[in-house]
Amino acid sequence: MELFRIRFINKIRPDTIEIRYRAVLKSHSSDTVFEGHQLFLRSYLDTTILKSGEVALKAIFNIFSATPKDLVLDQVAFEQSHDRSLLQVPTKQFFDQYVIDNDMLDRGVHHQGEDGKPMIDTKLVTELRIG
């Protein structure tokens, strides 16, 4: 098992919304294991998937699908948009439920709670970047 982290960076422009993401190992080498981006044209966009943060969760699912199963997600860093009417970060509860519902539990740091239900320990960090 090897830990990795994902970082999301957004660029909102007058005509487009771009979401970039990079998965890197948490080892000293910090090797990039996956890099991707999605570009949405605002004139043809239903923002529902962006407002819920689901677009990021789908990107994480793609990363899980394309990387070896022994890579385990330890942390996700989201960039909070300045315009939350267009783009939002998923809540911890939404993230946890998405991971469980899509059978991705073994791809994230987790443990079993006292009630026997899975508890997801993958850390979600939200940053507000200026500039």
Backbone as a ProteinNet text record, in pm:
[ID]
protein_1_A
[PRIMARY]
MELFRIRFINKIRPDTIEIRYRAVLKSHSSDTVFEGHQLFLRSYLDTTILKSGEVALKAIFNIFSATPKDLVLDQVAFEQSHDRSLLQVPTKQFFDQYVIDNDMLDRGVHHQGEDGKPMIDTKLVTELRIG
[TERTIARY]
84.8	0	88.8	55.5	127.1	24.4	51	-42.7	-18.7	-128.8	-118.3	-218.9	-201.9	-293.1	-331.4	-442.4	-492.6	-511.2	-476	-496.1	-575.2	-678.3	-763	-734.5	-725.1	-708.3	-809.9	-882.5	-988.9	-949.2	-998.7	-981.6	-1117.6	-1176.5	-1305.3	-1277.3	-1312.4	-1293.6	-1430.8	-1438.4	-1569.1	-1643.8	-1570.7	-1636	-1621.8	-1530.1	-1502.4	-1482.7	-1498.6	-1460.8	-1369.2	-1249.2	-1153	-1119.1	-1118.6	-1081.3	-961.6	-849.8	-727.1	-704.8	-648.2	-619.5	-495.3	-424	-300.1	-294.4	-263.1	-243.8	-94	-41.8	101.1	119.2	228.5	262	298.6	271.3	307.2	449.5	522	660.6	748.7	875.1	969.2	981.4	961.5	976.7	860.8	743.4	622.3	595.1	618.1	594.8	449.4	428.4	293.4	249.1	130.5	78.1	-40.5	-98.7	-212.7	-228.7	-259	-284.8	-399.7	-492.4	-603.8	-667.1	-755.6	-832.2	-960.5	-1055	-1183	-1212.5	-1256.2	-1287.2	-1434.4	-1507.5	-1650.2	-1675.2	-1747.9	-1788	-1913.9	-1907.5	-2017.1	-2147.7	-2142	-2264.8	-2339.9	-2273.7	-2337.1	-2334.5	-2338.6	-2314.7	-2436.4	-2470.7	-2565	-2477.4	-2481	-2386.3	-2418.9	-2522.3	-2562.2	-2445.8	-2375.1	-2263.6	-2147.7	-2132.8	-2027.5	-2067.1	-2194.2	-2241.8	-2238.9	-2255.4	-2255.5	-2115.6	-2020.1	-1885.9	-1870.8	-1976.5	-1972.4	-1870.8	-1845.4	-1747	-1610.1	-1575.4	-1448.7	-1451.6	-1565.4	-1575.5	-1565.8	-1621.4	-1609.5	-1463.9	-1391.7	-1249.9	-1171.1	-1204	-1138.4	-1167.2	-1291.7	-1327.8	-1243.6	-1222.4	-1138	-994.2	-943.7	-807.6	-798.7	-896.1	-898.4	-903	-979.4	-994.6	-865.6	-781.3	-662.4	-532.4	-539.3	-416.9	-423.5	-307.6	-305.2	-383.8	-441	-526.2	-449.8	-316.8	-239.9	-211.8	-254.9	-245	-369.9	-348.8	-459.2	-460.1	-576.8	-592.4	-592.2	-495.7	-480.3	-539.9	-529.9	-574.4	-619.4	-723.6	-769.2	-769.9	-700.8	-699.3	-783.7	-888.9	-978.1	-950.7	-963.3	-956.4	-1099.8	-1135.1	-1269.7	-1283.1	-1385.9	-1409.6	-1452.7	-1414	-1461	-1607.2	-1655.4	-1794.6	-1864.8	-1920.7	-1983.9	-2117	-2166	-2288.5	-2257	-2128.5	-2085.3	-2019.6	-1936.3	-1849.7	-1831.2	-1855.7	-1837.9	-1760.1	-1707.7	-1634.3	-1735.5	-1717.4	-1809.9	-1795.4	-1903.7	-1898.5	-1832.1	-1784.6	-1724.1	-1828.1	-1949.9	-2056	-2082.7	-2089.1	-2112.2	-1994.9	-1871.9	-1753	-1758.3	-1781.8	-1785.3	-1890.8	-2009.8	-2118.1	-2087.6	-2027.4	-1990.5	-1888.6	-1790.8	-1688.4	-1753.3	-1842.1	-1909.2	-2001.5	-2083.4	-2180.1	-2113.9	-1992.6	-1923	-1816.2	-1826.6	-1735.9	-1589.2	-1555.6	-1417.3	-1355.5	-1419	-1375.6	-1229.7	-1187.7	-1050.5	-946.8	-990	-896.4	-869.5	-936.6	-915.6	-879.6	-819.4	-786.9	-919	-938.4	-1063.7	-1044.2	-1142.9	-1147.4	-1294.2	-1316.8	-1453.3	-1493.1	-1609.5	-1658.1	-1710.3	-1744.3	-1796	-1924.8	-2001.4	-2127	-2106.8	-1981.7	-1951.2	-1955.5	-1995.2	-2001.5	-1864.8	-1835	-1704.7	-1696.6	-1580.4	-1550.6	-1433.4	-1455	-1352.4	-1262.7	-1133.4	-1035	-957.1	-985.7	-919.4	-949	-844.7	-860.5	-901	-998.7	-1038.9	-996.1	-919.9	-869.8	-926.2	-982.9	-1035.4	-952	-902	-817.1	-884.3	-877.2	-923.1	-798.1	-772.7	-651.9	-681.3	-593.3	-606.1	-515.7	-571.2	-488.4	-508.3
-118.5	0	124	217.6	344.6	457.3	560.8	672.5	775	838	948.7	1055.4	1172.1	1285	1345.4	1416	1482.6	1630	1713.7	1858.6	1908.6	1986.1	2045.7	2194.6	2246.7	2390	2431.8	2538.3	2585.7	2716.7	2733.7	2861.2	2897.2	3002.7	3050	3171.9	3159.3	3267	3308.3	3417.6	3463.3	3357.5	3277.7	3181	3036.4	3008.6	2870.3	2853.9	2729.8	2688.4	2568.2	2577.3	2468.9	2414	2282.3	2215.2	2126.1	2155.1	2075.6	1996.2	1877.3	1795.5	1712.5	1688.8	1611.7	1521	1394.8	1298.2	1273	1285	1263.6	1170.5	1094.6	1006.8	1090	1037	1107.6	1076	999.9	966.7	1089.2	1073.7	1185.1	1227.2	1133.6	1165.5	1249.5	1236.7	1308.3	1291.3	1171.4	1143.8	1168.2	1229.1	1246	1112.9	1065.9	938.9	959.5	1078.2	1107.4	1257.6	1306	1448.6	1461.6	1549.5	1566.2	1703.2	1732	1856	1840.8	1921.6	1926.6	2072.8	2097.5	2233	2237.6	2326.3	2341.1	2476.2	2477	2602.1	2651.2	2769.3	2819.8	2833.5	2859.7	2877.4	2745.7	2631.4	2499.9	2418.3	2483.3	2416.4	2415.7	2297	2282.1	2274.5	2374.7	2385.8	2294.8	2214	2129.7	2044.5	1979.7	1891.7	1971.1	2097.3	2182	2237.7	2271.2	2328.5	2227.5	2100.4	1997.7	1947.7	1973.1	1919.8	1780.7	1730.4	1595.7	1582.7	1690.1	1684.6	1643.3	1689.7	1650.7	1503.8	1458.5	1319	1224.6	1264.2	1183.5	1179.4	1289.5	1291.6	1196.4	1194.7	1103.2	958.8	930.3	795.8	756.7	849.7	823.1	793	867.7	843.5	703.2	665.6	530.7	424.9	450.1	352.6	333.1	435.8	432.5	402.8	390.9	368.8	233.9	179.4	49.9	51.4	-60.8	-71.7	-57.1	-69.1	-53.7	93.4	186	328.8	369.3	426.4	461.6	612.3	671.4	816.6	862.2	945.7	996.5	1136.4	1219.7	1359	1413.4	1498.4	1571.6	1719.9	1800.9	1946	2009.3	2077	2145.3	2294.4	2359.4	2504.9	2556.9	2634.1	2689.9	2804.5	2797.9	2900.2	3031.4	3141.6	3272.2	3291	3218.8	3227.8	3095.4	3084.8	2959.8	2933.7	3031	3005.8	2920.1	2908	2826.1	2695.3	2701.5	2588.9	2580.5	2459.4	2439.9	2312.2	2305.7	2189.2	2090.2	1959.5	1863.5	1860.5	1833.9	1822	1689.1	1679.7	1554.9	1442.1	1472.5	1371.5	1321.6	1413.3	1376.1	1293	1333.4	1259.2	1117	1105	973.6	883.5	936.2	856.1	816.5	905.4	876.3	762.2	766.1	660.9	526.8	525.8	401.6	351.4	440.5	400.6	347.3	392.5	351.9	245.1	177.8	66.5	105.1	223	271.1	277.1	212.4	222	180.3	74.7	26.2	118.4	218.1	310.6	433.5	444	556.2	506.8	593.8	560.9	551.3	440.4	421.4	322.2	317.8	218.6	184.7	86.2	46.4	110.2	176.3	239.9	137.7	184.6	96.1	26.8	92.5	34.9	-60.1	-81.3	-171.2	-105.2	20.2	92.2	152.6	163.9	220.8	370.3	410.2	550.8	589.5	689.4	729.8	836.1	806.1	894.2	978.7	964.3	1048.3	1194.1	1274.9	1414.8	1500.4	1587.6	1685.2	1822.3	1891.4	2024.4	2121.6	2232.3	2335.1	2460.3	2509.7	2630	2739.1	2860.1	2976.4	3046.9	3037.3	3096.3	3235.1	3325.4	3462.6	3477.3	3534.6	3562.5	3470.5
0	0	0	-85.7	-92.6	-93	-14.1	-2.5	-113.2	-155.3	-250	-214.1	-275.4	-251.6	-386	-385	-505.6	-473.6	-569.3	-555.5	-675.5	-647.1	-750.7	-757.9	-880.8	-904.3	-1010.7	-984.9	-1074.2	-1140.8	-1261.1	-1331.4	-1391.4	-1340.3	-1392.4	-1478.8	-1605	-1701.8	-1754.4	-1828.9	-1879.3	-1962.3	-2041.6	-2129.5	-2085.3	-1991.4	-1953.8	-1803.2	-1759.9	-1625.1	-1643.4	-1588	-1601	-1463.2	-1454.2	-1330.6	-1361.5	-1296.4	-1313.3	-1185.1	-1201.7	-1084.6	-1109.3	-1001.1	-1007.2	-884.8	-910.1	-802.7	-789.9	-668.4	-644.3	-525.3	-530	-418.5	-296.7	-177.2	-54.5	-10.1	-90.4	-58.1	-80.8	-48.2	-66.3	-211.5	-302.5	-444.3	-497.8	-436.5	-479.5	-628.6	-679.1	-820.6	-858	-973.4	-1026	-1084.5	-1041.4	-1091.7	-1185.5	-1183.2	-1270.2	-1277.8	-1395.9	-1414.7	-1514	-1484.7	-1576.5	-1563.4	-1656.5	-1647.4	-1727.2	-1687.9	-1757.2	-1787.5	-1908.8	-1952.5	-1990.3	-1925.9	-1950.7	-2017.1	-2126.9	-2191.2	-2120.9	-2066.5	-1984.2	-2061	-2190.2	-2267.8	-2288.4	-2264.8	-2283.5	-2155.1	-2042.5	-1915.4	-1824.9	-1777.3	-1666.5	-1541.6	-1458.2	-1346.7	-1228.1	-1236.5	-1123.7	-1073.1	-1162.7	-1123.5	-1062.7	-1101.6	-1045.7	-909.8	-892.6	-766.3	-652.2	-683	-579	-546.5	-634.4	-618.4	-677.9	-739.9	-795.3	-908.7	-980.6	-1088.8	-1034	-916.3	-854	-812.9	-760.6	-719.1	-838.4	-950.7	-1072.7	-1120.8	-1104.3	-1139.8	-1049	-920.5	-827.2	-866.7	-904.5	-950.4	-1072	-1164.7	-1282.2	-1241.6	-1144.3	-1095.9	-1035.9	-954.5	-897.4	-1006.8	-1111.1	-1219.8	-1298.5	-1303.2	-1388.6	-1313.6	-1181.7	-1104.3	-1033.1	-995.2	-927.7	-796.1	-762.1	-643.5	-512.5	-516.8	-393.2	-360.1	-445.9	-414.3	-337.1	-218.9	-128.8	-107.3	-126.4	-116.5	28.5	62.2	198.4	214.4	109.5	122.2	-12.1	-7.1	-124.6	-87.5	-167.5	-147.3	-257.5	-215.3	-308.7	-302.4	-415.4	-420.4	-421.2	-319.1	-311.8	-411	-492.1	-592.7	-527	-589.8	-544.4	-581.1	-681.5	-725.8	-695.6	-576.7	-533.5	-602	-677.2	-754.3	-876.8	-911.4	-1025	-983.3	-881	-848.3	-697.4	-642.3	-499.5	-471.7	-351.5	-303	-245	-270.1	-210.5	-58	10.9	156.5	193.5	314.6	363.1	358.8	398.5	397.7	254.8	157.4	17.5	-34.5	-0.9	-39.9	14.8	145.7	209.3	146.4	126.1	69.5	-75	-151.2	-290	-295	-206.7	-200.7	-167.1	-69	-28.1	-139.3	-195.3	-298.4	-424.9	-454.5	-576.9	-550.7	-437.3	-401.7	-411.6	-362.3	-366.5	-226.4	-130.4	8.1	26.9	-41.3	-25.5	-88.7	-164.3	-228.5	-142.2	-28	62.8	202	281.3	419.4	495.6	567.9	640.9	756.1	843.1	949.8	976.2	1059.3	1091.1	1223.5	1225.4	1346.1	1445.6	1565.8	1670.8	1628.1	1542.1	1494.9	1376.5	1336.3	1225.4	1088.9	1084.5	957.2	924.7	795.7	758.4	790.1	836.2	863.8	773.3	689	593.6	657.1	656.7	720.1	620	491.1	392.6	426.8	434.6	473.8	353.4	375.4	275.1	323.4	241.2	274.7	173.3	222.2	131.2	146.8	33.9	33.5	-45.5	2.6	-73.5	-122	-251.3	-309.4	-362.9	-337.2	-385.7	-508	-615.1	-730.8	-845.7
[MASK]
+++++++++++++++++++++++++++++++++++++++++++++++++++++++++++++++++++++++++++++++++++++++++++++++++++++++++++++++++++++++++++++++++++

